[in-house]
C-alpha angles and dihedrals in degrees: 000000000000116000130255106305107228096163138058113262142220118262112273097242117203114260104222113217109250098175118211121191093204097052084056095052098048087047088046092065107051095040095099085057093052092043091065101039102024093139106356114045100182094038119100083239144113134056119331104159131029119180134188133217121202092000093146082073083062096052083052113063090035091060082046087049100048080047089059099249110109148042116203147177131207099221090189129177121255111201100141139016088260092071098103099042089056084044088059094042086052096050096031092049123358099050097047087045094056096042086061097050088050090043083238107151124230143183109231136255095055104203149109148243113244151190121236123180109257097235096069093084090060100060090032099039135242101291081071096067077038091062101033094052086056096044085058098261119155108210114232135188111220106200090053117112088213120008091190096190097055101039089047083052104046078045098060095040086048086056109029108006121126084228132046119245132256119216124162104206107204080076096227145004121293090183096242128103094189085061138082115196117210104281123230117244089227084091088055090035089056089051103049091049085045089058086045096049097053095046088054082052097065083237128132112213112136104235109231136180117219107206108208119190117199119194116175116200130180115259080228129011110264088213080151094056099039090055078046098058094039082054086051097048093045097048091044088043095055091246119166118238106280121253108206131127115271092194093089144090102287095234080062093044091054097035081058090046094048093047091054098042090055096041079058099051095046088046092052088034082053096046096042076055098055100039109047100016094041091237125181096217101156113202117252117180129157135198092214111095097206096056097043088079095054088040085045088053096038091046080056100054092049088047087047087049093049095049098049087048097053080050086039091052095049099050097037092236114147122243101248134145125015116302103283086060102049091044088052085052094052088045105066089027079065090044094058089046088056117024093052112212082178096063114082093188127002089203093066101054110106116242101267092049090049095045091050089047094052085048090061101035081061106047090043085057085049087048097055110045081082093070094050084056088060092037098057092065095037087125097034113135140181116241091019090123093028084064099049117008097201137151086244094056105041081047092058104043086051085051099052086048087055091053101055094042087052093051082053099055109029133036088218121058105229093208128277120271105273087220092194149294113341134197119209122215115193120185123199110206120202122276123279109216118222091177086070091052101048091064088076096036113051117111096022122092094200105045083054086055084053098045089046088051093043093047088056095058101045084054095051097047088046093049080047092052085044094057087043102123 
């Protein structure tokens, strides 16, 4: 995560994929390797086993699409930061694994082209877009109404490129793999022009979307760490000793510990809110149990609300969609703020211009660690631990907390916890054909809205069957 930004920047100017074999086989080979120490080098943490379901379906269509017979799209999950690097581990071994061992022939190396959120270059530095152009990325911005250069570009791989290409079309990670975010129509939308292309090209593929589903789970449940970390929220949120009962089952004791820690946060969040945002964020408490989760969750997404329109009234963005959307929209209305495409050169400004221009750059920064705090519990439910009291799930809720509290008292995020050893599953569900759809859906512009919208959902409720435990 990038400091604190004090000055103006530079226009974030879009990275063109310039895929180098070389570069992906190097990177290849030492991937195992990251996948273990990718923050923390000396902890017993990070990712020792990935394993694939149904990935002969995958061998498959890429043996049909080196014949020329297919177009086709990896639709994949996105829960946490690690998803491309499993995605990598899946194409550059298992696949071609698994095609041996089916006598299934291949032309080597087996990978994709992908899409990867422009941003990330700016927490993780600039060797990241230099890597990812090589390893065949297109940069997109994900606020933009219409980000026409990568859009132009996905468009062309998806048509003519020697690999398919990889999207994950919930646009980002929401930390939970029980959960499924809303997914954006740009993966639909890319099928549907993809159908169209190659009919204007005379050419006969059949255009297909792979939905992928990735679930990580600990090799054994860090039920230490995770007691460790609460320890650690609740010392660095102010939080009292706890006073419940130690006598119970420890998913209890933790569930009581969670629920507490998160009433506290949203009650200092609520009155930071009133006091120094005048906000009108009435108390609403309740005796009953069983409806304190329902009042906790509801108490967030007014907090989360709250937070986005203070952001939305700055930057004069309009409160539309659900709260990915409008986080997406402050995003790249921050950006704009910051990263100046009006500017030709910074050093040229004089020195009231570029003062004004650092005053703003930093504000608009201010201004938008409010909607990271909403962005971090996007996916937040309430019974999502209740349903399944699992490690995982009391891992990632504590995670998400961390986050937000790290947001609050540093400018730089120091790394999550790596909380132990992790498996990763991947599924891979059966293809979804587009060329099908397009055939009611050609010359109306309305029934493509309604295919696209249709297409969506079909993706979204086959990546939910494939996370089903």
């Amino acid at each position: 995560m990038p400091k604190s930004i004090h000055s103006t920047q530079p226009p974030l100017k879009f990275i063109p994929e310039r895929y180098n074999p070389l570069v992906l086989q190097l990177f290849s080979w030492v991937l195992p390797f990251i996948l273990r120490v990718r923050t923390r080098p000396w902890l017993p943490a990070g990712i020792v086993r990935i394993e694939a379901k149904n990935a002969e379906i995958l061998a498959k269509l890429y043996q049909e699409f080196q014949a020329g017979k297919i177009r086709f799209l990896l639709a994949f999950r996105h829960p946490e930061v690690e998803d491309p690097l499993s995605m990598l581990y899946l194409l550059s071994r298992i696949v071609p694994q698994v095609a041996r061992q089916q006598g299934i022939k291949l032309q080597y190396p087996v990978h994709s082209h992908f899409m990867y959120e422009r941003g990330m270059t700016l927490w993780a530095g600039n060797w990241l877009g230099w890597l990812f152009s090589r390893a065949g990325g297109v940069p997109v911005r994900r606020g933009r109404r219409a980000d026409r250069q990568a859009i132009q570009r996905a468009r062309e791989l998806f048509l003519n490129g020697k690999m398919p290409i990889a999207v994950a079309p919930e646009g980002g990670t929401n930390g939970h793999s029980g959960i499924v975010s809303p997914l954006e129509p740009g993966v639909a939308q890319l099928g549907f022009w993809c159908v169209e292309d190659v009919q204007k090209a005379n050419r006969e593929e059949t255009v297909l979307i792979v939905p992928i589903g990735i679930k990580y789970s600990y090799i054994n449940p860090p039920w230490t760490k995770i007691d460790w970390l609460l320890t650690k929220l609740e010392r660095d949120s102010g939080l009292p000793g706890a006073e419940i009962s130690q006598g119970g089952k420890k998913e209890d004791i933790l569930y009581q510990r969670l629920l507490r820690l998160a009433e506290h946060l949203i009650t200092e969040m609520e009155e930071f809110y009133r006091r120094f945002y005048h906000r009108d964020l009435p108390e609403i408490t309740t005796d009953n149990d069983t409806e304190k989760n329902e009042i906790l969750i509801a108490k967030l997404h007014r907090l989360m609300d709250t937070a986005l329109q203070i952001a939305e009234e700055y930057f004069h963005v309009q409160a539309q969609g659900n709260f990915i959307d409008r986080c997406r929209r402050l995003e790249e209305a921050g950006w704009n703020y910051i990263y100046r495409e009006d500017i030709e050169d910074i050093g040229s400004l004089s020195p009231l211009k570029r003062g004004l221009a650092d005053w703003i750059a930093e504000e608009a920064d201010l201004r938008m660690q409010h909607m990271r705090i909403a962005e971090s519990f996007v996916a937040v439910t309430a019974n999502y631990i209740q349903e399944k009291p699992k490690a995982e799930r009391f891992a990632e809720t504590a995670l998400l907390m961390f986050d937000m509290l790290s947001r609050i008292k540093d400018s730089t995020l120091p790394g999550r916890p790596r909380l132990g050893w992790k498996q990763a599953t991947i599924t891979i569900g059966e293809p979804i054909s587009v060329s099908e759809r397009w055939e009611n859906c050609q010359g109306n512009r309305q029934a493509l809205r309604t295919g696209v919208s249709d297409l969506t959902r079909d993706l979204f409720v086959a990546i939910e069957e494939l996370i089903k435990d």
